[in-house]
mmCIF file of C-alpha atoms in Angstrom:
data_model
loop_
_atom_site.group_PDB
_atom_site.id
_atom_site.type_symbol
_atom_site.label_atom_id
_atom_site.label_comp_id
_atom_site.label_asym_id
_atom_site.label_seq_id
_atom_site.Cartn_x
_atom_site.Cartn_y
_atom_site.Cartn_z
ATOM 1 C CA UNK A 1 -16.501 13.936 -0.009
ATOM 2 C CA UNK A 2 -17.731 16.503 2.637
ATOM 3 C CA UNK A 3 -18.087 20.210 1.616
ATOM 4 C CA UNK A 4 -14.947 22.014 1.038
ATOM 5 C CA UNK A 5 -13.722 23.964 3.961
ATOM 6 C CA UNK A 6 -11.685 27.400 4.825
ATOM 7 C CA UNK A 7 -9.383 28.494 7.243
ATOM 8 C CA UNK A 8 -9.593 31.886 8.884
ATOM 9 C CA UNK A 9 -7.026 33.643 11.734
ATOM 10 C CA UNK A 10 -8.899 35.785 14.327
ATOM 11 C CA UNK A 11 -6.431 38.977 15.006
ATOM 12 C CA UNK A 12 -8.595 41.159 17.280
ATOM 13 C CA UNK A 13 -9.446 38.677 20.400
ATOM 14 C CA UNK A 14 -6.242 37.229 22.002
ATOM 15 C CA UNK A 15 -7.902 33.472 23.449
ATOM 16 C CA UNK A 16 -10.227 30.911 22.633
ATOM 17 C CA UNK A 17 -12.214 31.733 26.179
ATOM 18 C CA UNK A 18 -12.515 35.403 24.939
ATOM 19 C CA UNK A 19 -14.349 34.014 21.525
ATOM 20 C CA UNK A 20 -16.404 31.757 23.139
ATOM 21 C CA UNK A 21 -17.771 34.574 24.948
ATOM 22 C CA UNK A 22 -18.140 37.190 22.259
ATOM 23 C CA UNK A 23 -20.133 34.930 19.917
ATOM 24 C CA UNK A 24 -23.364 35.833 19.637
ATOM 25 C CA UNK A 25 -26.258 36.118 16.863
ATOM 26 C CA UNK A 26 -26.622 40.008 17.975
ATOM 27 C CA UNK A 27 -25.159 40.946 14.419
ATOM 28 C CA UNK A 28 -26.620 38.273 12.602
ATOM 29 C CA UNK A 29 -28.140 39.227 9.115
ATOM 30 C CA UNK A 30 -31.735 39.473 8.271
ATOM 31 C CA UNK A 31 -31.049 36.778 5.586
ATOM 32 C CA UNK A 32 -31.264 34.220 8.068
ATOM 33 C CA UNK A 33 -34.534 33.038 9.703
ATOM 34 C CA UNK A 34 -34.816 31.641 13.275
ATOM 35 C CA UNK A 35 -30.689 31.360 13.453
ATOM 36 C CA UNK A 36 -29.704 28.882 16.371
ATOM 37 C CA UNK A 37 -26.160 28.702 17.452
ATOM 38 C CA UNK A 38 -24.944 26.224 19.842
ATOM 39 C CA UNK A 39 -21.139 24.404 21.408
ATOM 40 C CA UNK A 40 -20.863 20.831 20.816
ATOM 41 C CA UNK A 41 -18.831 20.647 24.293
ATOM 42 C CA UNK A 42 -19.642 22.434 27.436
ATOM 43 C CA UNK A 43 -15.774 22.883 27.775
ATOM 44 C CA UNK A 44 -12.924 23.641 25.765
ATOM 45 C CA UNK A 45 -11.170 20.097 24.663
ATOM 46 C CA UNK A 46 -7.730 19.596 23.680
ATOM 47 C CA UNK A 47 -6.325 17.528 20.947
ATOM 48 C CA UNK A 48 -2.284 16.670 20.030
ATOM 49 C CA UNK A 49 -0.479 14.993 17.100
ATOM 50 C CA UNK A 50 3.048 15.034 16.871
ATOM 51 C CA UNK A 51 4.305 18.115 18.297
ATOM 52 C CA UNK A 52 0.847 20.220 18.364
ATOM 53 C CA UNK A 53 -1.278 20.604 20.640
ATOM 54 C CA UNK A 54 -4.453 22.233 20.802
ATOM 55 C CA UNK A 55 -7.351 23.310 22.443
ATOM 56 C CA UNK A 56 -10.263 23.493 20.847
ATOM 57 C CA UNK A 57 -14.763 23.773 20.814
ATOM 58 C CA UNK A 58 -16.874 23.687 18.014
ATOM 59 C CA UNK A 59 -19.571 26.485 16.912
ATOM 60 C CA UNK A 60 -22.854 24.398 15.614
ATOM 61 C CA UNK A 61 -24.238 27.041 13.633
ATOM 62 C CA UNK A 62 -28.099 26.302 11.957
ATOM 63 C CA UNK A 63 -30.923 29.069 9.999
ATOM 64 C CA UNK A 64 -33.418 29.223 7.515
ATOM 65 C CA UNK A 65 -32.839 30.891 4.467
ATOM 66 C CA UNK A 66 -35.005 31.467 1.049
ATOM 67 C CA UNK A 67 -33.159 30.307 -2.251
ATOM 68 C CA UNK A 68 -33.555 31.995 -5.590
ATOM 69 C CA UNK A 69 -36.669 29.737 -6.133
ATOM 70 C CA UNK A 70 -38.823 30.873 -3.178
ATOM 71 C CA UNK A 71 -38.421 27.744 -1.110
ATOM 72 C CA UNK A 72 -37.241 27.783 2.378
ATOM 73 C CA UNK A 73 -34.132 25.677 3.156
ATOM 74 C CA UNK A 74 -32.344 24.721 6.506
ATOM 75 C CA UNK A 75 -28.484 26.099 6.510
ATOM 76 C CA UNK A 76 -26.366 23.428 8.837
ATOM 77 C CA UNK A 77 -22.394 24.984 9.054
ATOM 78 C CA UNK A 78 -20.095 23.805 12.337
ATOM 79 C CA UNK A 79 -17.243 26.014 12.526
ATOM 80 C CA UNK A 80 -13.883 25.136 14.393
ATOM 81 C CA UNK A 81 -12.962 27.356 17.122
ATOM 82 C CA UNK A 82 -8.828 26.879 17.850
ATOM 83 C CA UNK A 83 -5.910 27.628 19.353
ATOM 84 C CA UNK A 84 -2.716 26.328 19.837
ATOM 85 C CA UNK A 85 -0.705 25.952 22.602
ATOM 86 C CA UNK A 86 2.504 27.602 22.229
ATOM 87 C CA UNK A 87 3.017 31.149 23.388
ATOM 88 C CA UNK A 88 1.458 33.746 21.538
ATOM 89 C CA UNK A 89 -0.494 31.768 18.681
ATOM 90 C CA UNK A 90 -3.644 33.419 17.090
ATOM 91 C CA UNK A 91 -7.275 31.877 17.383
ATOM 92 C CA UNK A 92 -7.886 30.455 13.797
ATOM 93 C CA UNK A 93 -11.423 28.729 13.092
ATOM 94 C CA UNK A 94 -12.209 26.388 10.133
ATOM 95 C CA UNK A 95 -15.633 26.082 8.247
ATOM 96 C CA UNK A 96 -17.275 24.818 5.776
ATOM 97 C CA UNK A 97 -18.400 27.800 3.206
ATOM 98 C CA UNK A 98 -15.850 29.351 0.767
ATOM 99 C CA UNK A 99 -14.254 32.351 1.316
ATOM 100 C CA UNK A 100 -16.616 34.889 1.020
ATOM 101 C CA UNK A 101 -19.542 33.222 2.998
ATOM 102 C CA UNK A 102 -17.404 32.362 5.600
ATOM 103 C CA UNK A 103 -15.850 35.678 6.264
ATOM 104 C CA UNK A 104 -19.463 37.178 6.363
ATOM 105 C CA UNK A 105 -21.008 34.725 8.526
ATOM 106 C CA UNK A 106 -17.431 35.148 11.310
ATOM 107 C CA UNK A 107 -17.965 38.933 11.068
ATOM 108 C CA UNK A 108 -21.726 38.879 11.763
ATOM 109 C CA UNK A 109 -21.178 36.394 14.729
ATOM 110 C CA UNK A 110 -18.196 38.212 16.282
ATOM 111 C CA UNK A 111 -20.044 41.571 15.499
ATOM 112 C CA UNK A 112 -17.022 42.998 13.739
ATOM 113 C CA UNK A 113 -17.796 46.092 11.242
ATOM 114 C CA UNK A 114 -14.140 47.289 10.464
ATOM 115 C CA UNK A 115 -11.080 45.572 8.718
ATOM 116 C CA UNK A 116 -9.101 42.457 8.897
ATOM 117 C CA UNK A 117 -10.277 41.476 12.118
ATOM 118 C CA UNK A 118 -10.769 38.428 10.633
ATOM 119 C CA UNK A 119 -8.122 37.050 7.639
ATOM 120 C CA UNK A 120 -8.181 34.202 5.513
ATOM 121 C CA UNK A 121 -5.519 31.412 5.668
ATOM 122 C CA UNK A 122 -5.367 29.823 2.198
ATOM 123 C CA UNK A 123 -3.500 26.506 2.272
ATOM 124 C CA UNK A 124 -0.595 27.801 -0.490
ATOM 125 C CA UNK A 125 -1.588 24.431 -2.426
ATOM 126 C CA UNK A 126 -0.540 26.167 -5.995
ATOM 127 C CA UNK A 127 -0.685 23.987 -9.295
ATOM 128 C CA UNK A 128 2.905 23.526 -9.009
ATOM 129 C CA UNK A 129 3.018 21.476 -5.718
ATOM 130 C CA UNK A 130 -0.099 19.742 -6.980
ATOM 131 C CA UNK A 131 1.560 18.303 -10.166
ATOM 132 C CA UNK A 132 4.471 17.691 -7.285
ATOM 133 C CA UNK A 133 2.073 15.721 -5.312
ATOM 134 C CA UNK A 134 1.127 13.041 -8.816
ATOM 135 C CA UNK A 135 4.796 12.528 -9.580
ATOM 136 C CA UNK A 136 5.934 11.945 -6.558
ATOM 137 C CA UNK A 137 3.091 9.261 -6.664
ATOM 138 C CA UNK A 138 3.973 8.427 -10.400
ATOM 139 C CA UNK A 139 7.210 7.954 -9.541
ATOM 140 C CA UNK A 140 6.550 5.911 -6.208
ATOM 141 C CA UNK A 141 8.401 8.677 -4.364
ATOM 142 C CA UNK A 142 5.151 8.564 -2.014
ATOM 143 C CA UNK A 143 6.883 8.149 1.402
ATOM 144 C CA UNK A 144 7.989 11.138 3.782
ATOM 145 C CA UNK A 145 10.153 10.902 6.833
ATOM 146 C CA UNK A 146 9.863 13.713 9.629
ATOM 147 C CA UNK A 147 11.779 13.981 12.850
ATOM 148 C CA UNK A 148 9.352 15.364 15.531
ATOM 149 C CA UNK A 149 11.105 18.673 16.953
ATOM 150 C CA UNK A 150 10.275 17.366 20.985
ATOM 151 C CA UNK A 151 11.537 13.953 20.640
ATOM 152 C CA UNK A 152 14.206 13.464 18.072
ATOM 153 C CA UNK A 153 14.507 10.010 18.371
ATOM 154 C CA UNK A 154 10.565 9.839 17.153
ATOM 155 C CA UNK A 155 9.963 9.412 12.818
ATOM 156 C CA UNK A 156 6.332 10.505 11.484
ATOM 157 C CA UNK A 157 6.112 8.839 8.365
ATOM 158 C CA UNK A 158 3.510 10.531 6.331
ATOM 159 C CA UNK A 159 2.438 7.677 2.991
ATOM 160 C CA UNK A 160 0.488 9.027 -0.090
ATOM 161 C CA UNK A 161 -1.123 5.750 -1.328
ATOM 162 C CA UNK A 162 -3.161 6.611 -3.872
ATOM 163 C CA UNK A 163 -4.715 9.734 -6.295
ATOM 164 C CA UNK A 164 -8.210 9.161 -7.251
ATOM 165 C CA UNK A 165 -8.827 12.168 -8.901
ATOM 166 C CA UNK A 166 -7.791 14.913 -10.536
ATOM 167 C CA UNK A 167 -8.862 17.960 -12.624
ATOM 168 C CA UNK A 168 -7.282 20.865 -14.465
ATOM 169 C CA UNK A 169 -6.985 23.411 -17.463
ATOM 170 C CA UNK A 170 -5.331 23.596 -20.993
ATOM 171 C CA UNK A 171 -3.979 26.379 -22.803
ATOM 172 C CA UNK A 172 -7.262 26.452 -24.454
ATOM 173 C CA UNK A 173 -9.108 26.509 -21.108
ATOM 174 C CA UNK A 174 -11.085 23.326 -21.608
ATOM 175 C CA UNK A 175 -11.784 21.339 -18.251
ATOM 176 C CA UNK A 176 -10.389 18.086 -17.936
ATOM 177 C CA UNK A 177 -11.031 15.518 -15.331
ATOM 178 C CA UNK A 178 -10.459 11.688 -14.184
ATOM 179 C CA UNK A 179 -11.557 10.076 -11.330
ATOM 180 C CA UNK A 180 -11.118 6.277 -10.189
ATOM 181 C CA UNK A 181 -8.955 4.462 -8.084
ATOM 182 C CA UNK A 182 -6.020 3.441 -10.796
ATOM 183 C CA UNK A 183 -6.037 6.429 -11.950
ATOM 184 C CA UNK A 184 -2.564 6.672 -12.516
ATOM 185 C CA UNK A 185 -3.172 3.744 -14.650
ATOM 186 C CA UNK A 186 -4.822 4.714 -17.049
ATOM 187 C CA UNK A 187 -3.661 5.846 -20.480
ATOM 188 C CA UNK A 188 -6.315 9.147 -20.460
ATOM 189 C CA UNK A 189 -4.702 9.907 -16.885
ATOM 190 C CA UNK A 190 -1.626 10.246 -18.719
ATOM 191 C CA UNK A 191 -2.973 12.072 -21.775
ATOM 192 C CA UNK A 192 -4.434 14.935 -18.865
ATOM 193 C CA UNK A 193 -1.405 15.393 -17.351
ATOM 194 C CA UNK A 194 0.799 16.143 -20.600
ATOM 195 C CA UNK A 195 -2.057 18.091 -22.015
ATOM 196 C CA UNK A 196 -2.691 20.026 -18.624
ATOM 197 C CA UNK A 197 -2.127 23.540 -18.038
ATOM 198 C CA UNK A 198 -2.303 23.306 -14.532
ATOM 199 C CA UNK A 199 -3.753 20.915 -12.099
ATOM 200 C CA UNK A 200 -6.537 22.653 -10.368
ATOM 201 C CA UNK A 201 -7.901 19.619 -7.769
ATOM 202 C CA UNK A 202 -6.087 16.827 -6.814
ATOM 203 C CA UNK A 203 -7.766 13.878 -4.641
ATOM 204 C CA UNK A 204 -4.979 12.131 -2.154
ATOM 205 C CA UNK A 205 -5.138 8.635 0.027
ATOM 206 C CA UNK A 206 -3.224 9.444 2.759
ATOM 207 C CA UNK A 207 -1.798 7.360 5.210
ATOM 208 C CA UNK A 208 -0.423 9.128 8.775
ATOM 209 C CA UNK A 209 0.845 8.147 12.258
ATOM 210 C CA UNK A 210 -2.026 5.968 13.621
ATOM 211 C CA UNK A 211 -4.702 7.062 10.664
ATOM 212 C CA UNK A 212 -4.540 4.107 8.088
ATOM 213 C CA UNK A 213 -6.653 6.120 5.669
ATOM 214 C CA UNK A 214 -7.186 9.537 5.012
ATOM 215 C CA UNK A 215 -8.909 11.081 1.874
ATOM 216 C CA UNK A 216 -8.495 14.571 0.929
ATOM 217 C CA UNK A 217 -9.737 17.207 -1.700
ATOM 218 C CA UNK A 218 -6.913 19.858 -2.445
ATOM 219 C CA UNK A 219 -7.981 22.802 -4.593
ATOM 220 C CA UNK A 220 -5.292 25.435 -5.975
ATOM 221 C CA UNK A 221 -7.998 27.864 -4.560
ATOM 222 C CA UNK A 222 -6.928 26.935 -1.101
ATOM 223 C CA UNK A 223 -9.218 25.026 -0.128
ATOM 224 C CA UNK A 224 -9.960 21.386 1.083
ATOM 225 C CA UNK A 225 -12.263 18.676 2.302
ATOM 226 C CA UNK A 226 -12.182 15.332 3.857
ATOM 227 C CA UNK A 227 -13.771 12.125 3.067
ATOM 228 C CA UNK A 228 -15.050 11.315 6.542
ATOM 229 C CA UNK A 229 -17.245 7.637 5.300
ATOM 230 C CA UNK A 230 -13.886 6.977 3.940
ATOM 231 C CA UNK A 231 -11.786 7.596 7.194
ATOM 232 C CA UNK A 232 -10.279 4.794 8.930
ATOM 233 C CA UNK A 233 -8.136 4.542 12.306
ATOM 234 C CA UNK A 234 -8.092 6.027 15.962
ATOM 235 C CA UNK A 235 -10.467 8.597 15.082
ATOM 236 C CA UNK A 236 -13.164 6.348 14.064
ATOM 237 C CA UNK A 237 -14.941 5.287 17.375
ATOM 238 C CA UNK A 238 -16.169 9.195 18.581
ATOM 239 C CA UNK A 239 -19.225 10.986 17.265
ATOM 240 C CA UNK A 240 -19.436 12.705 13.616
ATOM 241 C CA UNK A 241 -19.098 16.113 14.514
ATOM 242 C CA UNK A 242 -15.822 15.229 16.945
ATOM 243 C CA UNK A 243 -14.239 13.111 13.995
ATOM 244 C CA UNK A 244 -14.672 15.606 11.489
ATOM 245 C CA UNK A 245 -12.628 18.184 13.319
ATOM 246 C CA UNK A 246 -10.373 16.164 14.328
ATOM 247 C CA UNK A 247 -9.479 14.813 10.732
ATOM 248 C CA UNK A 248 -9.516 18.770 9.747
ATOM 249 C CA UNK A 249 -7.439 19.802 12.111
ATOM 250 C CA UNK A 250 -4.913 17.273 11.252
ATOM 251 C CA UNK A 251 -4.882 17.915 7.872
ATOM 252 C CA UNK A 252 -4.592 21.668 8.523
ATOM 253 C CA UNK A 253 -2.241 22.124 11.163
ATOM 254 C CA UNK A 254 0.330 18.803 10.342
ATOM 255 C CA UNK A 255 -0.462 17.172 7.310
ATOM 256 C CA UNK A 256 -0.167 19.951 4.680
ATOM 257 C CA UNK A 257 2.263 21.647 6.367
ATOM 258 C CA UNK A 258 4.432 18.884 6.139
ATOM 259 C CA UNK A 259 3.897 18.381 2.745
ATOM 260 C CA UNK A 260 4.627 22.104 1.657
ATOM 261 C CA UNK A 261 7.854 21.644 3.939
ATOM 262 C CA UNK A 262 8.711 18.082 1.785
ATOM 263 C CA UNK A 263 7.976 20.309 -1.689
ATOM 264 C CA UNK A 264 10.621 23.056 -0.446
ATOM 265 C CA UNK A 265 13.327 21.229 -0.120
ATOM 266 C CA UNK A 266 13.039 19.432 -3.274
ATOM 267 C CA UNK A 267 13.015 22.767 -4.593
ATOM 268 C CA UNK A 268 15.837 23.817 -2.859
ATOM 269 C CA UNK A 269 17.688 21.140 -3.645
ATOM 270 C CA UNK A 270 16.959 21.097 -7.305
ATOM 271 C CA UNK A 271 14.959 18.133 -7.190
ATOM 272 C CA UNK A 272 11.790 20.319 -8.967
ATOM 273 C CA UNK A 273 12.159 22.896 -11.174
ATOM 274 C CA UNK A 274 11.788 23.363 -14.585
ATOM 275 C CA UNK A 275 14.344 20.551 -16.112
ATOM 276 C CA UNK A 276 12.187 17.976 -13.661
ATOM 277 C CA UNK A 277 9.329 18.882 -14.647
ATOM 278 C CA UNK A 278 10.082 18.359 -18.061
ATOM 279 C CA UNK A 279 11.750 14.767 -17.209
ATOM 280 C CA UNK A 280 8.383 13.887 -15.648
ATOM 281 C CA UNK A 281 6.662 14.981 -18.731
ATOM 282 C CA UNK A 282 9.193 12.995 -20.731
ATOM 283 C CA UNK A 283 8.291 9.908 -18.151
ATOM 284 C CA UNK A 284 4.926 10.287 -18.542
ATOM 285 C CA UNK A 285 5.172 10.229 -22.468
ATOM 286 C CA UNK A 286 7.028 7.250 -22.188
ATOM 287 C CA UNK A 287 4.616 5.118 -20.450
ATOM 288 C CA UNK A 288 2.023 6.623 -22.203
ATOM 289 C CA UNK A 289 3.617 5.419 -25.870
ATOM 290 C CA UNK A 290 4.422 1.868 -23.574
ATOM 291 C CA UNK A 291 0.786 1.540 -23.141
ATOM 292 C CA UNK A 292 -0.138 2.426 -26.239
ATOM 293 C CA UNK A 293 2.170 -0.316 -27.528
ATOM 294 C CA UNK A 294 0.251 -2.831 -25.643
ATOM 295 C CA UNK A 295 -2.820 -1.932 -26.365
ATOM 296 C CA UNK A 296 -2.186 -2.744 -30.284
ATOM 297 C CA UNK A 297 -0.122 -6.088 -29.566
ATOM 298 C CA UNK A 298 -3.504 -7.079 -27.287
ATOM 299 C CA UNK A 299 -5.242 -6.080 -30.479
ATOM 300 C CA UNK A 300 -3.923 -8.171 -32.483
ATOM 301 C CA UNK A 301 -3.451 -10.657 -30.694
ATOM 302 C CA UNK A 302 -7.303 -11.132 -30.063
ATOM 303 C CA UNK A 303 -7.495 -10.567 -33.703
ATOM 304 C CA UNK A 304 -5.529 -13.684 -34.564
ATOM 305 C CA UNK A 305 -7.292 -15.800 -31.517
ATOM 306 C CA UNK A 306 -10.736 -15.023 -33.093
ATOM 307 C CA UNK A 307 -8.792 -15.815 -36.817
ATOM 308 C CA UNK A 308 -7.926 -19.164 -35.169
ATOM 309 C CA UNK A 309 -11.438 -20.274 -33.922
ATOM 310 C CA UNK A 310 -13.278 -19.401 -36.917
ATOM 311 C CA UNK A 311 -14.726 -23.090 -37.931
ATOM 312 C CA UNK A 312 -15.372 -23.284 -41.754
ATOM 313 C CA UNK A 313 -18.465 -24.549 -42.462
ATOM 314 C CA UNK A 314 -19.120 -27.439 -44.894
ATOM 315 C CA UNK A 315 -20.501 -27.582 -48.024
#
């Protein structure tokens, strides 16, 4: 999985052209030694999916910098420079440091020293619509139907195949986690879930318009990353750099927000709340005590088998 990534809204510059042109290392910090920044195209591309279109560059951004040991390390970050087409929309970037790095490094390129020039945009992934996300999984609820606003007669269908990993809290704040790809499967899986607090990461197989497989990292912070090595369909024949913003700006700017428009209106509709949630917990015990079940019958059953082919020995 590739580092987790952030998503930031630029609200003093008005276009992507007048970015491009105020970066600069002018403002950069001491901290970084021999900082290099360069575009990965000589002109602004654009990029659609469904109904959004974009334009779009990339910021490769590269420095030295001491760690806490003495030793000189390289810093690599590419940020995502965007806007999208329809009247009026902000420039937004995406890059790969958490919140607090990120916002330093935009600010020092852009050369802003007063407020909210720069805001973050947190996905709004909460623990709620990540427990959401494993029952509608659990309960093979996984498909979602989407009627594209320029062409009605056109259906996105948007498939979560898989979660192969998960993490969380209980009451007693101890961490759990399980990772593998049955997950779901599995008899400690269910065990997490029931004894879970709150999910705090969830890891999704995605499957989306002409993208067979997608593989995402969704924190409750509001972050995410992508699997790119995992990635598989029409993004898969351009360079690294070009793929991996691509795949993020999918995720970003259709994916999720489809999927916080699906969670909605199941909450509108009284399809999650409270009483659901506790009928998924009830579910979940269910197959959990199922399992459990089989487990001893599979016990015993090898107990008697090995009973049965015990050969008694002459005298």
């Amino acid at each position: 999985m590739s580092n987790h990534t952030t998503h930031w809204q630029e609200n003093e510059l008005k276009s992507l052209e007048e970015v491009i042109k105020a970066i600069s290392l002018d403002s950069i910090s001491n901290n970084y030694k021999d900082p290099k920044i360069d575009w990965l195209f000589s002109e602004i591309k654009s990029l659609s999916f469904g109904d959004i279109e974009i334009k779009y560059n990339i910021l490769m951004f590269s420095a030295d910098v001491s760690n806490r040991f003495g030793d000189i390390i390289t810093l690599n970050h590419d940020i995502i420079v965007f806007q999208q087409s329809s009247l009026e929309s902000p420039v937004n970037y995406i890059i790969d440091k958490n919140a607090t790095g990120a916002r330093t490094l935009l600010r020092q390129l852009l050369g802003y020293t007063g407020r909210l020039e720069i805001v973050q945009k947190p996905l709004n992934l909460d623990a709620d619509i990540l427990l959401w996300l494993v029952k509608k999984v659990f309960t093979s609820e996984n498909i979602f139907e989407f009627i594209r606003k320029t062409d009605q007669s056109q259906v996105d269908i948007l498939k979560i195949n898989g979660i192969f990993g998960l993490s969380g809290e209980t009451l007693d704040e101890n961490k759990l986690r399980a990772e593998g790809d049955s997950v779901l499967k599995l008899a400690s899986t269910l065990t997490f879930i029931l004894d879970s607090e709150r999910v705090r990461n969830l890891a999704v197989q995605l499957e989306y318009l002409d993208h067979e497989n997608i593989e995402l990292s969704l924190r409750d912070a509001g972050v995410m990353a992508v699997d790119i090595a995992a990635y598989s369909g029409s993004y898969e024949l351009i360079n690294f750099r070009e793929k991996r913003a691509n795949i993020l700006l999918l995720c970003y700017l259709d994916i999720i927000p489809k999927l916080r428009i699906s969670y909605s209106l199941d909450c509108a509709d009284g399809e999650w709340n409270n009483e659901k949630i506790n009928e998924f917990y009830d579910l979940i015990k269910n197959e959990l005590i199922q399992k459990l079940s089989d487990k001893q019958k599979s016990i015993s059953q090898e107990k008697q088998e090995d009973e049965f082919s015990i050969v008694p020995v002459a005298e």
